[in-house]
């Protein structure tokens, strides 16, 4: 059974940094596309960044130049380095793994950016 567990969220001041991690268990994931999404109450979950099995990355315009997605296949881990955080980055962040049309989600980690 595939499980994804996020960590690294917390409270940070605007301009600060956080690093989120997502550990995958239950299978290896070196060829699977993965991504980070975020959601605030009352709004749809939105893509933050994605990374393919060949390490091609895509970023939302709102985080380009500030966030970096990466993966460590040996450790079954995906990360999101978030710099220059803004209050509008406040959300619950979820990691996603796609496998043959099935999407697996973690339970999320809350990021709060204060002014």
Short mmCIF file of N, CA and C in Angstrom, two decimals:
data_model
loop_
_atom_site.label_atom_id
_atom_site.label_comp_id
_atom_site.label_asym_id
_atom_site.label_seq_id
_atom_site.Cartn_x
_atom_site.Cartn_y
_atom_site.Cartn_z
N UNK A 1 0.84 -1.19 0.00
CA UNK A 1 0.00 0.00 0.00
C UNK A 1 0.88 1.24 0.00
N UNK A 2 0.58 2.16 -0.91
CA UNK A 2 1.39 3.37 -1.03
C UNK A 2 0.98 4.36 0.05
N UNK A 3 1.97 4.90 0.73
CA UNK A 3 1.72 5.95 1.73
C UNK A 3 2.68 7.10 1.50
N UNK A 4 2.16 8.29 1.64
CA UNK A 4 2.97 9.51 1.51
C UNK A 4 2.82 10.29 2.82
N UNK A 5 3.92 10.69 3.38
CA UNK A 5 3.90 11.44 4.63
C UNK A 5 4.71 12.72 4.47
N UNK A 6 4.03 13.85 4.64
CA UNK A 6 4.69 15.15 4.54
C UNK A 6 5.19 15.59 5.91
N UNK A 7 6.21 16.41 5.88
CA UNK A 7 6.72 17.04 7.10
C UNK A 7 7.40 18.34 6.73
N UNK A 8 7.69 19.15 7.75
CA UNK A 8 8.44 20.38 7.53
C UNK A 8 7.64 21.65 7.58
N UNK A 9 6.33 21.54 7.69
CA UNK A 9 5.52 22.75 7.78
C UNK A 9 5.70 23.43 9.12
N UNK A 10 5.14 24.63 9.21
CA UNK A 10 5.23 25.36 10.47
C UNK A 10 4.94 26.83 10.26
N UNK A 11 5.27 27.60 11.28
CA UNK A 11 5.05 29.05 11.26
C UNK A 11 6.36 29.75 10.95
N UNK A 12 6.33 30.67 10.01
CA UNK A 12 7.53 31.40 9.62
C UNK A 12 7.14 32.83 9.28
N UNK A 13 8.08 33.74 9.50
CA UNK A 13 7.82 35.13 9.13
C UNK A 13 7.99 35.34 7.64
N UNK A 14 7.32 36.33 7.13
CA UNK A 14 7.47 36.68 5.72
C UNK A 14 8.94 36.93 5.41
N UNK A 15 9.38 36.39 4.27
CA UNK A 15 10.77 36.49 3.89
C UNK A 15 11.60 35.30 4.32
N UNK A 16 11.05 34.47 5.17
CA UNK A 16 11.76 33.31 5.67
C UNK A 16 11.69 32.12 4.73
N UNK A 17 12.23 31.00 5.22
CA UNK A 17 12.30 29.79 4.40
C UNK A 17 11.81 28.58 5.18
N UNK A 18 11.31 27.62 4.44
CA UNK A 18 10.95 26.31 4.98
C UNK A 18 11.29 25.27 3.94
N UNK A 19 11.54 24.06 4.42
CA UNK A 19 11.77 22.94 3.51
C UNK A 19 10.79 21.84 3.86
N UNK A 20 9.95 21.51 2.91
CA UNK A 20 8.99 20.42 3.08
C UNK A 20 9.56 19.13 2.52
N UNK A 21 9.23 18.03 3.17
CA UNK A 21 9.65 16.72 2.68
C UNK A 21 8.44 15.81 2.57
N UNK A 22 8.52 14.89 1.63
CA UNK A 22 7.48 13.88 1.44
C UNK A 22 8.17 12.54 1.29
N UNK A 23 7.90 11.66 2.23
CA UNK A 23 8.50 10.32 2.19
C UNK A 23 7.46 9.34 1.67
N UNK A 24 7.85 8.55 0.69
CA UNK A 24 6.96 7.58 0.08
C UNK A 24 7.33 6.18 0.57
N UNK A 25 6.33 5.43 0.98
CA UNK A 25 6.57 4.04 1.35
C UNK A 25 5.58 3.16 0.60
N UNK A 26 5.90 1.91 0.50
CA UNK A 26 5.00 0.97 -0.14
C UNK A 26 5.39 0.65 -1.57
N UNK A 27 6.25 1.47 -2.17
CA UNK A 27 6.76 1.20 -3.51
C UNK A 27 7.89 2.16 -3.80
N UNK A 28 8.67 1.83 -4.82
CA UNK A 28 9.67 2.79 -5.28
C UNK A 28 9.01 3.73 -6.25
N UNK A 29 9.56 4.90 -6.40
CA UNK A 29 8.84 5.91 -7.15
C UNK A 29 9.70 6.64 -8.16
N UNK A 30 10.84 6.04 -8.54
CA UNK A 30 11.81 6.79 -9.33
C UNK A 30 11.32 7.15 -10.72
N UNK A 31 10.24 6.48 -11.20
CA UNK A 31 9.74 6.83 -12.52
C UNK A 31 8.40 7.54 -12.46
N UNK A 32 7.88 7.74 -11.29
CA UNK A 32 6.56 8.33 -11.17
C UNK A 32 6.61 9.85 -11.11
N UNK A 33 5.69 10.50 -11.81
CA UNK A 33 5.58 11.93 -11.62
C UNK A 33 5.05 12.23 -10.21
N UNK A 34 5.55 13.29 -9.64
CA UNK A 34 5.14 13.70 -8.31
C UNK A 34 4.95 15.21 -8.30
N UNK A 35 4.30 15.67 -7.24
CA UNK A 35 4.08 17.10 -7.17
C UNK A 35 3.70 17.56 -5.78
N UNK A 36 3.78 18.86 -5.60
CA UNK A 36 3.29 19.53 -4.40
C UNK A 36 2.10 20.40 -4.78
N UNK A 37 1.06 20.28 -4.00
CA UNK A 37 -0.13 21.10 -4.15
C UNK A 37 -0.38 21.83 -2.84
N UNK A 38 -1.21 22.85 -2.89
CA UNK A 38 -1.58 23.53 -1.66
C UNK A 38 -3.05 23.93 -1.73
N UNK A 39 -3.60 24.09 -0.54
CA UNK A 39 -5.02 24.42 -0.46
C UNK A 39 -5.28 25.28 0.77
N UNK A 40 -6.10 26.29 0.56
CA UNK A 40 -6.60 27.09 1.68
C UNK A 40 -8.09 26.84 1.80
N UNK A 41 -8.65 26.99 2.97
CA UNK A 41 -10.08 26.72 3.16
C UNK A 41 -10.93 27.53 2.19
N UNK A 42 -11.89 26.86 1.57
CA UNK A 42 -12.80 27.53 0.66
C UNK A 42 -12.29 27.66 -0.76
N UNK A 43 -11.08 27.20 -1.02
CA UNK A 43 -10.53 27.29 -2.36
C UNK A 43 -10.12 25.91 -2.85
N UNK A 44 -9.97 25.83 -4.17
CA UNK A 44 -9.54 24.56 -4.77
C UNK A 44 -8.06 24.31 -4.50
N UNK A 45 -7.73 23.05 -4.44
CA UNK A 45 -6.32 22.68 -4.33
C UNK A 45 -5.62 23.08 -5.62
N UNK A 46 -4.45 23.67 -5.49
CA UNK A 46 -3.73 24.16 -6.67
C UNK A 46 -2.32 23.58 -6.73
N UNK A 47 -1.86 23.42 -7.95
CA UNK A 47 -0.50 22.92 -8.16
C UNK A 47 0.51 23.98 -7.76
N UNK A 48 1.50 23.57 -7.00
CA UNK A 48 2.63 24.44 -6.66
C UNK A 48 3.82 24.12 -7.56
N UNK A 49 4.17 22.84 -7.62
CA UNK A 49 5.30 22.41 -8.43
C UNK A 49 5.18 20.92 -8.69
N UNK A 50 5.70 20.50 -9.82
CA UNK A 50 5.70 19.08 -10.15
C UNK A 50 7.07 18.68 -10.68
N UNK A 51 7.36 17.38 -10.59
CA UNK A 51 8.62 16.86 -11.08
C UNK A 51 8.35 15.49 -11.70
N UNK A 52 8.86 15.30 -12.91
CA UNK A 52 8.63 14.05 -13.62
C UNK A 52 9.68 13.02 -13.23
N UNK A 53 9.51 11.82 -13.76
CA UNK A 53 10.48 10.78 -13.51
C UNK A 53 11.84 11.10 -14.09
N UNK A 54 11.87 11.97 -15.09
CA UNK A 54 13.15 12.40 -15.67
C UNK A 54 13.60 13.75 -15.12
N UNK A 55 12.98 14.15 -14.00
CA UNK A 55 13.37 15.38 -13.28
C UNK A 55 13.01 16.66 -14.02
N UNK A 56 12.08 16.59 -14.94
CA UNK A 56 11.55 17.82 -15.53
C UNK A 56 10.62 18.48 -14.51
N UNK A 57 10.80 19.77 -14.30
CA UNK A 57 10.03 20.47 -13.28
C UNK A 57 9.10 21.51 -13.90
N UNK A 58 8.00 21.72 -13.21
CA UNK A 58 7.02 22.75 -13.58
C UNK A 58 6.64 23.49 -12.31
N UNK A 59 6.54 24.79 -12.40
CA UNK A 59 6.19 25.61 -11.23
C UNK A 59 5.00 26.52 -11.54
N UNK A 60 4.19 26.75 -10.53
CA UNK A 60 3.17 27.77 -10.65
C UNK A 60 3.86 29.13 -10.77
N UNK A 61 3.26 30.03 -11.52
CA UNK A 61 3.87 31.35 -11.72
C UNK A 61 4.12 32.05 -10.38
N UNK A 62 3.24 31.82 -9.44
CA UNK A 62 3.33 32.53 -8.15
C UNK A 62 4.53 32.12 -7.30
N UNK A 63 5.15 30.99 -7.64
CA UNK A 63 6.28 30.52 -6.82
C UNK A 63 7.59 30.44 -7.61
N UNK A 64 7.55 30.72 -8.89
CA UNK A 64 8.77 30.65 -9.70
C UNK A 64 9.84 31.56 -9.14
N UNK A 65 11.04 31.01 -9.06
CA UNK A 65 12.17 31.79 -8.55
C UNK A 65 12.28 31.77 -7.03
N UNK A 66 11.26 31.25 -6.35
CA UNK A 66 11.30 31.20 -4.89
C UNK A 66 11.30 29.76 -4.36
N UNK A 67 10.61 28.87 -5.05
CA UNK A 67 10.48 27.48 -4.61
C UNK A 67 11.27 26.57 -5.54
N UNK A 68 11.80 25.49 -4.96
CA UNK A 68 12.52 24.50 -5.74
C UNK A 68 12.07 23.11 -5.33
N UNK A 69 11.62 22.34 -6.32
CA UNK A 69 11.21 20.97 -6.07
C UNK A 69 12.35 20.03 -6.45
N UNK A 70 12.51 18.97 -5.67
CA UNK A 70 13.56 18.00 -5.97
C UNK A 70 13.13 16.63 -5.46
N UNK A 71 13.85 15.62 -5.90
CA UNK A 71 13.55 14.27 -5.45
C UNK A 71 14.85 13.50 -5.23
N UNK A 72 14.82 12.60 -4.27
CA UNK A 72 15.96 11.73 -4.00
C UNK A 72 15.43 10.30 -4.09
N UNK A 73 15.64 9.69 -5.24
CA UNK A 73 15.07 8.37 -5.49
C UNK A 73 15.64 7.31 -4.54
N UNK A 74 16.88 7.47 -4.14
CA UNK A 74 17.49 6.50 -3.24
C UNK A 74 16.81 6.49 -1.87
N UNK A 75 16.26 7.66 -1.50
CA UNK A 75 15.60 7.78 -0.20
C UNK A 75 14.08 7.82 -0.30
N UNK A 76 13.56 7.63 -1.52
CA UNK A 76 12.11 7.70 -1.73
C UNK A 76 11.52 8.99 -1.15
N UNK A 77 12.20 10.08 -1.41
CA UNK A 77 11.81 11.35 -0.81
C UNK A 77 11.73 12.44 -1.87
N UNK A 78 10.73 13.27 -1.73
CA UNK A 78 10.60 14.47 -2.55
C UNK A 78 10.59 15.67 -1.62
N UNK A 79 11.18 16.76 -2.05
CA UNK A 79 11.28 17.94 -1.19
C UNK A 79 10.80 19.19 -1.92
N UNK A 80 10.48 20.19 -1.13
CA UNK A 80 10.13 21.50 -1.67
C UNK A 80 10.82 22.54 -0.81
N UNK A 81 11.83 23.17 -1.39
CA UNK A 81 12.52 24.26 -0.70
C UNK A 81 11.78 25.55 -1.00
N UNK A 82 11.33 26.22 0.03
CA UNK A 82 10.53 27.43 -0.13
C UNK A 82 11.28 28.60 0.49
N UNK A 83 11.65 29.54 -0.34
CA UNK A 83 12.36 30.74 0.10
C UNK A 83 11.52 31.98 -0.15
N UNK A 84 11.89 33.06 0.52
CA UNK A 84 11.20 34.34 0.34
C UNK A 84 9.69 34.16 0.49
N UNK A 85 9.31 33.49 1.54
CA UNK A 85 7.90 33.17 1.74
C UNK A 85 7.08 34.43 1.96
N UNK A 86 5.85 34.37 1.45
CA UNK A 86 4.91 35.48 1.54
C UNK A 86 3.66 35.03 2.31
N UNK A 87 2.94 35.96 2.89
CA UNK A 87 1.71 35.56 3.60
C UNK A 87 0.75 34.78 2.71
N UNK A 88 0.72 35.10 1.42
CA UNK A 88 -0.18 34.39 0.50
C UNK A 88 0.25 32.96 0.24
N UNK A 89 1.42 32.56 0.71
CA UNK A 89 1.84 31.16 0.61
C UNK A 89 1.23 30.31 1.73
N UNK A 90 0.56 30.95 2.66
CA UNK A 90 -0.07 30.22 3.76
C UNK A 90 -1.11 29.24 3.21
N UNK A 91 -0.96 27.97 3.56
CA UNK A 91 -1.85 26.93 3.06
C UNK A 91 -1.43 25.60 3.68
N UNK A 92 -2.26 24.59 3.45
CA UNK A 92 -1.85 23.23 3.73
C UNK A 92 -1.25 22.67 2.44
N UNK A 93 -0.06 22.13 2.56
CA UNK A 93 0.67 21.61 1.41
C UNK A 93 0.59 20.09 1.39
N UNK A 94 0.27 19.57 0.21
CA UNK A 94 0.09 18.14 0.03
C UNK A 94 1.06 17.62 -1.04
N UNK A 95 1.58 16.43 -0.83
CA UNK A 95 2.36 15.82 -1.89
C UNK A 95 1.52 14.77 -2.60
N UNK A 96 1.84 14.60 -3.86
CA UNK A 96 1.09 13.73 -4.75
C UNK A 96 2.05 12.82 -5.50
N UNK A 97 1.65 11.57 -5.64
CA UNK A 97 2.36 10.63 -6.51
C UNK A 97 1.34 10.03 -7.47
N UNK A 98 1.67 10.04 -8.73
CA UNK A 98 0.79 9.46 -9.74
C UNK A 98 1.37 8.14 -10.23
N UNK A 99 0.51 7.14 -10.30
CA UNK A 99 0.97 5.81 -10.69
C UNK A 99 -0.10 5.16 -11.54
N UNK A 100 0.17 5.10 -12.86
CA UNK A 100 -0.76 4.46 -13.78
C UNK A 100 -2.18 5.00 -13.62
N UNK A 101 -2.28 6.31 -13.56
CA UNK A 101 -3.58 6.94 -13.52
C UNK A 101 -4.20 7.05 -12.14
N UNK A 102 -3.53 6.50 -11.14
CA UNK A 102 -4.03 6.61 -9.77
C UNK A 102 -3.20 7.66 -9.03
N UNK A 103 -3.89 8.55 -8.36
CA UNK A 103 -3.23 9.60 -7.59
C UNK A 103 -3.23 9.24 -6.11
N UNK A 104 -2.06 9.30 -5.51
CA UNK A 104 -1.92 9.07 -4.08
C UNK A 104 -1.54 10.38 -3.41
N UNK A 105 -2.22 10.68 -2.31
CA UNK A 105 -2.00 11.94 -1.61
C UNK A 105 -1.52 11.69 -0.19
N UNK A 106 -0.71 12.62 0.30
CA UNK A 106 -0.42 12.64 1.71
C UNK A 106 -1.51 13.38 2.44
N UNK A 107 -1.38 13.45 3.76
CA UNK A 107 -2.40 14.11 4.58
C UNK A 107 -2.17 15.60 4.74
N UNK A 108 -1.04 16.08 4.29
CA UNK A 108 -0.79 17.51 4.28
C UNK A 108 0.01 18.01 5.48
N UNK A 109 0.68 19.13 5.24
CA UNK A 109 1.42 19.81 6.31
C UNK A 109 1.12 21.30 6.19
N UNK A 110 0.82 21.92 7.31
CA UNK A 110 0.38 23.32 7.31
C UNK A 110 1.57 24.26 7.33
N UNK A 111 1.52 25.21 6.41
CA UNK A 111 2.52 26.28 6.36
C UNK A 111 1.80 27.60 6.63
N UNK A 112 2.27 28.33 7.63
CA UNK A 112 1.70 29.62 7.96
C UNK A 112 2.78 30.68 7.90
N UNK A 113 2.57 31.69 7.07
CA UNK A 113 3.53 32.77 6.90
C UNK A 113 2.93 34.04 7.50
N UNK A 114 3.59 34.56 8.50
CA UNK A 114 3.09 35.75 9.18
C UNK A 114 3.71 37.02 8.61
N UNK A 115 3.00 38.11 8.76
CA UNK A 115 3.52 39.40 8.26
C UNK A 115 4.49 40.01 9.25
#
